[in-house]
């Protein structure tokens, strides 16, 4: 059975384009604004959307995304609210792939089966549990696959071939590759030397490589595609546009849509 990611990525290959995937923190600054921002991302031409569920200890997130989580938590946003919001968005955008990026404590709070069942019912396509390494991922992968959710895994920089082979067996939808070690955050310059990593992933039949961490400019998109990535995820640069327009949801939506449009234009190969 083909998935939304399969169909979206096939369309991109046919058009000779890479994927641009914006990240939004759900509930930042409130649920109503989040709903508008999800629509804005689609209006801007996003090929898929990655979302965060606000969490008190997001170890992979830099200050911009941490601040977004704090705002959402301060507004009283709960995981159940986020999943309900995604269910409504799915009804509005039936073909846009939606992935969640989250953390193990949040997933395990309800228990694995209950969490994955709830996101599957909302029409979520993938889940990446950012603090679960490849070798410890089996329970999450099994719970995701049991309900038709794609388990996305992070390919560590300097990972061994054995780790990348295991990732290729367990991962689905796409492979999250990072530009550098550390936490998320918009960078001015990227330093990419990922050719060997991308080639190894292709050799093992891993899902398409999507590059994240520090993607904030159209030239970053072009550099990532030239280095061999299938696409990019941009988080902090998107979330910063929300933070700059906290009192004006429509201005935030216009800013997000404009940024997505600009970044998407850079994916033409």
PDB file of C-alpha atoms in Angstrom, residues 44-259:
ATOM      1  CA  UNK A  44       3.171  28.132   0.825  1.00  0.00           C
ATOM      2  CA  UNK A  45       3.687  24.808  -0.948  1.00  0.00           C
ATOM      3  CA  UNK A  46       5.061  22.552   1.790  1.00  0.00           C
ATOM      4  CA  UNK A  47       5.626  19.014   0.537  1.00  0.00           C
ATOM      5  CA  UNK A  48       4.993  17.616   4.025  1.00  0.00           C
ATOM      6  CA  UNK A  49       4.754  19.078   7.527  1.00  0.00           C
ATOM      7  CA  UNK A  50       6.614  18.123  10.691  1.00  0.00           C
ATOM      8  CA  UNK A  51       5.136  19.148  14.042  1.00  0.00           C
ATOM      9  CA  UNK A  52       6.244  19.141  17.642  1.00  0.00           C
ATOM     10  CA  UNK A  53       4.144  18.384  20.692  1.00  0.00           C
ATOM     11  CA  UNK A  54       5.144  20.744  23.521  1.00  0.00           C
ATOM     12  CA  UNK A  55       7.356  19.000  26.046  1.00  0.00           C
ATOM     13  CA  UNK A  56       9.154  20.316  29.115  1.00  0.00           C
ATOM     14  CA  UNK A  57      12.577  18.796  28.379  1.00  0.00           C
ATOM     15  CA  UNK A  58      13.223  18.772  24.609  1.00  0.00           C
ATOM     16  CA  UNK A  59      16.881  17.784  24.600  1.00  0.00           C
ATOM     17  CA  UNK A  60      17.378  17.994  20.823  1.00  0.00           C
ATOM     18  CA  UNK A  61      15.793  21.423  20.484  1.00  0.00           C
ATOM     19  CA  UNK A  62      17.652  24.707  20.505  1.00  0.00           C
ATOM     20  CA  UNK A  63      16.455  27.894  22.216  1.00  0.00           C
ATOM     21  CA  UNK A  64      13.999  28.984  19.519  1.00  0.00           C
ATOM     22  CA  UNK A  65      11.992  25.759  19.556  1.00  0.00           C
ATOM     23  CA  UNK A  66      12.328  25.408  23.332  1.00  0.00           C
ATOM     24  CA  UNK A  67      10.795  28.871  23.696  1.00  0.00           C
ATOM     25  CA  UNK A  68       7.920  27.819  21.439  1.00  0.00           C
ATOM     26  CA  UNK A  69       7.280  24.787  23.649  1.00  0.00           C
ATOM     27  CA  UNK A  70       7.302  27.003  26.739  1.00  0.00           C
ATOM     28  CA  UNK A  71       4.725  29.311  25.155  1.00  0.00           C
ATOM     29  CA  UNK A  72       2.498  26.370  24.253  1.00  0.00           C
ATOM     30  CA  UNK A  73       2.789  24.795  27.698  1.00  0.00           C
ATOM     31  CA  UNK A  74       2.044  28.188  29.237  1.00  0.00           C
ATOM     32  CA  UNK A  75      -1.152  28.301  27.204  1.00  0.00           C
ATOM     33  CA  UNK A  76      -2.173  24.972  28.756  1.00  0.00           C
ATOM     34  CA  UNK A  77      -1.780  22.962  25.562  1.00  0.00           C
ATOM     35  CA  UNK A  78      -1.798  19.196  26.172  1.00  0.00           C
ATOM     36  CA  UNK A  79      -0.732  16.331  23.891  1.00  0.00           C
ATOM     37  CA  UNK A  80      -4.369  15.304  23.452  1.00  0.00           C
ATOM     38  CA  UNK A  81      -5.176  18.824  22.208  1.00  0.00           C
ATOM     39  CA  UNK A  82      -2.388  18.567  19.646  1.00  0.00           C
ATOM     40  CA  UNK A  83      -3.563  15.217  18.351  1.00  0.00           C
ATOM     41  CA  UNK A  84      -7.129  16.503  18.079  1.00  0.00           C
ATOM     42  CA  UNK A  85      -5.856  19.504  16.111  1.00  0.00           C
ATOM     43  CA  UNK A  86      -4.013  17.197  13.716  1.00  0.00           C
ATOM     44  CA  UNK A  87      -7.199  15.210  13.189  1.00  0.00           C
ATOM     45  CA  UNK A  88      -8.999  18.386  12.122  1.00  0.00           C
ATOM     46  CA  UNK A  89      -6.116  19.363   9.861  1.00  0.00           C
ATOM     47  CA  UNK A  90      -6.151  15.946   8.233  1.00  0.00           C
ATOM     48  CA  UNK A  91      -9.777  16.513   7.227  1.00  0.00           C
ATOM     49  CA  UNK A  92      -8.759  19.814   5.592  1.00  0.00           C
ATOM     50  CA  UNK A  93      -5.607  18.494   3.901  1.00  0.00           C
ATOM     51  CA  UNK A  94      -6.169  14.822   3.100  1.00  0.00           C
ATOM     52  CA  UNK A  95      -2.972  14.321   1.050  1.00  0.00           C
ATOM     53  CA  UNK A  96      -0.302  16.327   2.907  1.00  0.00           C
ATOM     54  CA  UNK A  97       2.038  14.010   4.841  1.00  0.00           C
ATOM     55  CA  UNK A  98       2.206  14.935   8.531  1.00  0.00           C
ATOM     56  CA  UNK A  99       4.913  13.765  10.912  1.00  0.00           C
ATOM     57  CA  UNK A 100       5.361  14.228  14.647  1.00  0.00           C
ATOM     58  CA  UNK A 101       8.770  14.852  16.193  1.00  0.00           C
ATOM     59  CA  UNK A 102       8.619  14.068  19.898  1.00  0.00           C
ATOM     60  CA  UNK A 103      10.397  12.484  22.867  1.00  0.00           C
ATOM     61  CA  UNK A 104      10.272   9.105  24.580  1.00  0.00           C
ATOM     62  CA  UNK A 105       8.855  10.303  27.905  1.00  0.00           C
ATOM     63  CA  UNK A 106       5.899  11.872  26.151  1.00  0.00           C
ATOM     64  CA  UNK A 107       5.249   8.742  24.096  1.00  0.00           C
ATOM     65  CA  UNK A 108       5.556   6.431  27.102  1.00  0.00           C
ATOM     66  CA  UNK A 109       3.390   8.627  29.333  1.00  0.00           C
ATOM     67  CA  UNK A 110       0.266   6.941  27.945  1.00  0.00           C
ATOM     68  CA  UNK A 111       2.049   3.734  26.870  1.00  0.00           C
ATOM     69  CA  UNK A 112       3.335   3.041  23.404  1.00  0.00           C
ATOM     70  CA  UNK A 113       0.266   1.338  21.991  1.00  0.00           C
ATOM     71  CA  UNK A 114      -2.124   4.045  23.164  1.00  0.00           C
ATOM     72  CA  UNK A 115       0.044   6.858  21.815  1.00  0.00           C
ATOM     73  CA  UNK A 116       0.504   5.349  18.378  1.00  0.00           C
ATOM     74  CA  UNK A 117      -3.156   4.351  18.150  1.00  0.00           C
ATOM     75  CA  UNK A 118      -4.220   7.923  18.905  1.00  0.00           C
ATOM     76  CA  UNK A 119      -1.937   9.524  16.330  1.00  0.00           C
ATOM     77  CA  UNK A 120      -2.901   6.956  13.706  1.00  0.00           C
ATOM     78  CA  UNK A 121      -6.577   7.735  14.305  1.00  0.00           C
ATOM     79  CA  UNK A 122      -5.794  11.427  13.741  1.00  0.00           C
ATOM     80  CA  UNK A 123      -4.245  10.659  10.350  1.00  0.00           C
ATOM     81  CA  UNK A 124      -0.614  11.201  11.326  1.00  0.00           C
ATOM     82  CA  UNK A 125       1.780   9.570   8.871  1.00  0.00           C
ATOM     83  CA  UNK A 126       5.050   9.323  10.795  1.00  0.00           C
ATOM     84  CA  UNK A 127       6.573   9.674  14.256  1.00  0.00           C
ATOM     85  CA  UNK A 128      10.205  10.447  15.067  1.00  0.00           C
ATOM     86  CA  UNK A 129      11.146   9.934  18.726  1.00  0.00           C
ATOM     87  CA  UNK A 130      14.221  12.137  18.822  1.00  0.00           C
ATOM     88  CA  UNK A 131      15.918  10.770  21.932  1.00  0.00           C
ATOM     89  CA  UNK A 132      15.629   7.077  21.035  1.00  0.00           C
ATOM     90  CA  UNK A 133      18.770   5.818  19.257  1.00  0.00           C
ATOM     91  CA  UNK A 134      18.552   3.317  16.427  1.00  0.00           C
ATOM     92  CA  UNK A 135      19.597   0.323  18.531  1.00  0.00           C
ATOM     93  CA  UNK A 136      16.904   1.019  21.151  1.00  0.00           C
ATOM     94  CA  UNK A 137      14.127   1.757  18.676  1.00  0.00           C
ATOM     95  CA  UNK A 138      12.560  -1.678  18.205  1.00  0.00           C
ATOM     96  CA  UNK A 139       9.581  -1.263  20.614  1.00  0.00           C
ATOM     97  CA  UNK A 140       8.705   2.105  19.055  1.00  0.00           C
ATOM     98  CA  UNK A 141       9.093   0.774  15.532  1.00  0.00           C
ATOM     99  CA  UNK A 142       6.855  -2.212  16.289  1.00  0.00           C
ATOM    100  CA  UNK A 143       4.167  -0.069  17.930  1.00  0.00           C
ATOM    101  CA  UNK A 144       4.190   2.355  15.010  1.00  0.00           C
ATOM    102  CA  UNK A 145       4.032  -0.298  12.317  1.00  0.00           C
ATOM    103  CA  UNK A 146       1.204  -2.106  14.097  1.00  0.00           C
ATOM    104  CA  UNK A 147      -1.106   0.837  13.379  1.00  0.00           C
ATOM    105  CA  UNK A 148       0.285   1.920  10.006  1.00  0.00           C
ATOM    106  CA  UNK A 149       2.443   4.809  11.242  1.00  0.00           C
ATOM    107  CA  UNK A 150       5.912   5.174   9.723  1.00  0.00           C
ATOM    108  CA  UNK A 151       8.752   5.094  12.269  1.00  0.00           C
ATOM    109  CA  UNK A 152      11.326   7.738  11.324  1.00  0.00           C
ATOM    110  CA  UNK A 153      14.831   7.398  12.768  1.00  0.00           C
ATOM    111  CA  UNK A 154      17.809   9.741  13.008  1.00  0.00           C
ATOM    112  CA  UNK A 155      20.977   8.713  11.180  1.00  0.00           C
ATOM    113  CA  UNK A 156      23.770   9.765  13.554  1.00  0.00           C
ATOM    114  CA  UNK A 157      26.787  11.511  12.130  1.00  0.00           C
ATOM    115  CA  UNK A 158      29.717   9.078  11.975  1.00  0.00           C
ATOM    116  CA  UNK A 159      27.389   6.098  12.533  1.00  0.00           C
ATOM    117  CA  UNK A 160      28.845   2.673  11.850  1.00  0.00           C
ATOM    118  CA  UNK A 161      27.716   0.706   8.811  1.00  0.00           C
ATOM    119  CA  UNK A 162      26.035  -1.774  11.155  1.00  0.00           C
ATOM    120  CA  UNK A 163      23.969   1.021  12.702  1.00  0.00           C
ATOM    121  CA  UNK A 164      22.988   2.392   9.299  1.00  0.00           C
ATOM    122  CA  UNK A 165      22.012  -1.066   8.090  1.00  0.00           C
ATOM    123  CA  UNK A 166      19.791  -1.536  11.147  1.00  0.00           C
ATOM    124  CA  UNK A 167      18.296   1.902  10.601  1.00  0.00           C
ATOM    125  CA  UNK A 168      17.545   1.008   6.998  1.00  0.00           C
ATOM    126  CA  UNK A 169      15.647  -2.078   8.145  1.00  0.00           C
ATOM    127  CA  UNK A 170      13.588  -0.246  10.766  1.00  0.00           C
ATOM    128  CA  UNK A 171      13.068   3.249   9.372  1.00  0.00           C
ATOM    129  CA  UNK A 172      10.190   4.254   7.082  1.00  0.00           C
ATOM    130  CA  UNK A 173       8.946   7.330   5.169  1.00  0.00           C
ATOM    131  CA  UNK A 174      12.271   9.176   5.323  1.00  0.00           C
ATOM    132  CA  UNK A 175      15.600   9.120   7.143  1.00  0.00           C
ATOM    133  CA  UNK A 176      16.286  12.141   9.323  1.00  0.00           C
ATOM    134  CA  UNK A 177      19.885  13.241   8.769  1.00  0.00           C
ATOM    135  CA  UNK A 178      21.455  16.064  10.758  1.00  0.00           C
ATOM    136  CA  UNK A 179      23.780  18.748   9.431  1.00  0.00           C
ATOM    137  CA  UNK A 180      25.810  18.724  12.642  1.00  0.00           C
ATOM    138  CA  UNK A 181      25.889  17.442  16.198  1.00  0.00           C
ATOM    139  CA  UNK A 182      24.095  19.379  18.935  1.00  0.00           C
ATOM    140  CA  UNK A 183      20.639  20.937  18.992  1.00  0.00           C
ATOM    141  CA  UNK A 184      18.377  22.571  16.449  1.00  0.00           C
ATOM    142  CA  UNK A 185      18.839  26.184  15.428  1.00  0.00           C
ATOM    143  CA  UNK A 186      19.117  28.360  12.339  1.00  0.00           C
ATOM    144  CA  UNK A 187      22.656  28.587  10.944  1.00  0.00           C
ATOM    145  CA  UNK A 188      24.197  31.233   8.733  1.00  0.00           C
ATOM    146  CA  UNK A 189      26.494  28.806   6.919  1.00  0.00           C
ATOM    147  CA  UNK A 190      26.269  25.059   6.460  1.00  0.00           C
ATOM    148  CA  UNK A 191      29.260  22.759   6.284  1.00  0.00           C
ATOM    149  CA  UNK A 192      28.159  19.573   4.557  1.00  0.00           C
ATOM    150  CA  UNK A 193      30.275  16.466   4.014  1.00  0.00           C
ATOM    151  CA  UNK A 194      27.511  13.883   3.913  1.00  0.00           C
ATOM    152  CA  UNK A 195      28.306  12.123   0.649  1.00  0.00           C
ATOM    153  CA  UNK A 196      29.486   8.910   2.288  1.00  0.00           C
ATOM    154  CA  UNK A 197      26.516   8.847   4.678  1.00  0.00           C
ATOM    155  CA  UNK A 198      23.986   9.353   1.890  1.00  0.00           C
ATOM    156  CA  UNK A 199      25.668   6.749  -0.307  1.00  0.00           C
ATOM    157  CA  UNK A 200      25.679   4.189   2.514  1.00  0.00           C
ATOM    158  CA  UNK A 201      22.005   4.816   3.238  1.00  0.00           C
ATOM    159  CA  UNK A 202      21.164   4.336  -0.443  1.00  0.00           C
ATOM    160  CA  UNK A 203      23.215   1.144  -0.569  1.00  0.00           C
ATOM    161  CA  UNK A 204      21.253  -0.303   2.347  1.00  0.00           C
ATOM    162  CA  UNK A 205      17.912   0.766   0.856  1.00  0.00           C
ATOM    163  CA  UNK A 206      17.077   3.316   3.546  1.00  0.00           C
ATOM    164  CA  UNK A 207      14.173   5.727   3.010  1.00  0.00           C
ATOM    165  CA  UNK A 208      15.025   9.083   1.375  1.00  0.00           C
ATOM    166  CA  UNK A 209      17.485  11.251   3.310  1.00  0.00           C
ATOM    167  CA  UNK A 210      15.984  14.474   4.645  1.00  0.00           C
ATOM    168  CA  UNK A 211      18.464  16.920   6.155  1.00  0.00           C
ATOM    169  CA  UNK A 212      17.638  18.982   9.251  1.00  0.00           C
ATOM    170  CA  UNK A 213      19.281  21.285  11.843  1.00  0.00           C
ATOM    171  CA  UNK A 214      20.245  24.777  10.730  1.00  0.00           C
ATOM    172  CA  UNK A 215      18.309  24.973   7.455  1.00  0.00           C
ATOM    173  CA  UNK A 216      17.258  28.621   7.235  1.00  0.00           C
ATOM    174  CA  UNK A 217      18.042  29.988   3.754  1.00  0.00           C
ATOM    175  CA  UNK A 218      17.318  29.002   0.145  1.00  0.00           C
ATOM    176  CA  UNK A 219      21.042  28.419  -0.426  1.00  0.00           C
ATOM    177  CA  UNK A 220      20.973  25.859   2.395  1.00  0.00           C
ATOM    178  CA  UNK A 221      18.288  23.979   0.477  1.00  0.00           C
ATOM    179  CA  UNK A 222      20.339  24.025  -2.702  1.00  0.00           C
ATOM    180  CA  UNK A 223      23.490  22.958  -0.850  1.00  0.00           C
ATOM    181  CA  UNK A 224      21.671  20.056   0.828  1.00  0.00           C
ATOM    182  CA  UNK A 225      20.260  18.771  -2.452  1.00  0.00           C
ATOM    183  CA  UNK A 226      23.635  19.148  -4.153  1.00  0.00           C
ATOM    184  CA  UNK A 227      25.199  17.102  -1.343  1.00  0.00           C
ATOM    185  CA  UNK A 228      22.783  14.251  -2.062  1.00  0.00           C
ATOM    186  CA  UNK A 229      19.844  14.818   0.283  1.00  0.00           C
ATOM    187  CA  UNK A 230      16.341  14.231  -1.053  1.00  0.00           C
ATOM    188  CA  UNK A 231      15.022  17.216   0.882  1.00  0.00           C
ATOM    189  CA  UNK A 232      15.252  19.358   3.993  1.00  0.00           C
ATOM    190  CA  UNK A 233      13.381  20.161   7.185  1.00  0.00           C
ATOM    191  CA  UNK A 234      13.446  23.721   8.516  1.00  0.00           C
ATOM    192  CA  UNK A 235      12.333  24.266  12.104  1.00  0.00           C
ATOM    193  CA  UNK A 236      13.876  27.156  14.015  1.00  0.00           C
ATOM    194  CA  UNK A 237      13.638  29.530  11.053  1.00  0.00           C
ATOM    195  CA  UNK A 238       9.900  28.813  10.752  1.00  0.00           C
ATOM    196  CA  UNK A 239       9.240  29.007  14.481  1.00  0.00           C
ATOM    197  CA  UNK A 240      11.113  32.325  14.680  1.00  0.00           C
ATOM    198  CA  UNK A 241       8.626  33.810  12.223  1.00  0.00           C
ATOM    199  CA  UNK A 242       5.838  32.805  14.574  1.00  0.00           C
ATOM    200  CA  UNK A 243       7.704  34.293  17.550  1.00  0.00           C
ATOM    201  CA  UNK A 244       8.122  37.590  15.691  1.00  0.00           C
ATOM    202  CA  UNK A 245       4.356  37.904  15.193  1.00  0.00           C
ATOM    203  CA  UNK A 246       2.892  36.607  18.452  1.00  0.00           C
ATOM    204  CA  UNK A 247       0.223  39.290  18.658  1.00  0.00           C
ATOM    205  CA  UNK A 248      -0.958  38.917  15.068  1.00  0.00           C
ATOM    206  CA  UNK A 249      -1.886  35.410  13.868  1.00  0.00           C
ATOM    207  CA  UNK A 250      -2.556  36.555  10.306  1.00  0.00           C
ATOM    208  CA  UNK A 251       0.836  38.251  10.091  1.00  0.00           C
ATOM    209  CA  UNK A 252       2.438  35.064  11.414  1.00  0.00           C
ATOM    210  CA  UNK A 253       0.576  33.038   8.804  1.00  0.00           C
ATOM    211  CA  UNK A 254       1.678  35.362   5.999  1.00  0.00           C
ATOM    212  CA  UNK A 255       5.279  35.216   7.192  1.00  0.00           C
ATOM    213  CA  UNK A 256       5.275  31.414   7.409  1.00  0.00           C
ATOM    214  CA  UNK A 257       3.624  31.008   3.999  1.00  0.00           C
ATOM    215  CA  UNK A 258       6.108  33.431   2.422  1.00  0.00           C
ATOM    216  CA  UNK A 259       9.100  31.639   3.947  1.00  0.00           C
TER     217      UNK A 259
END
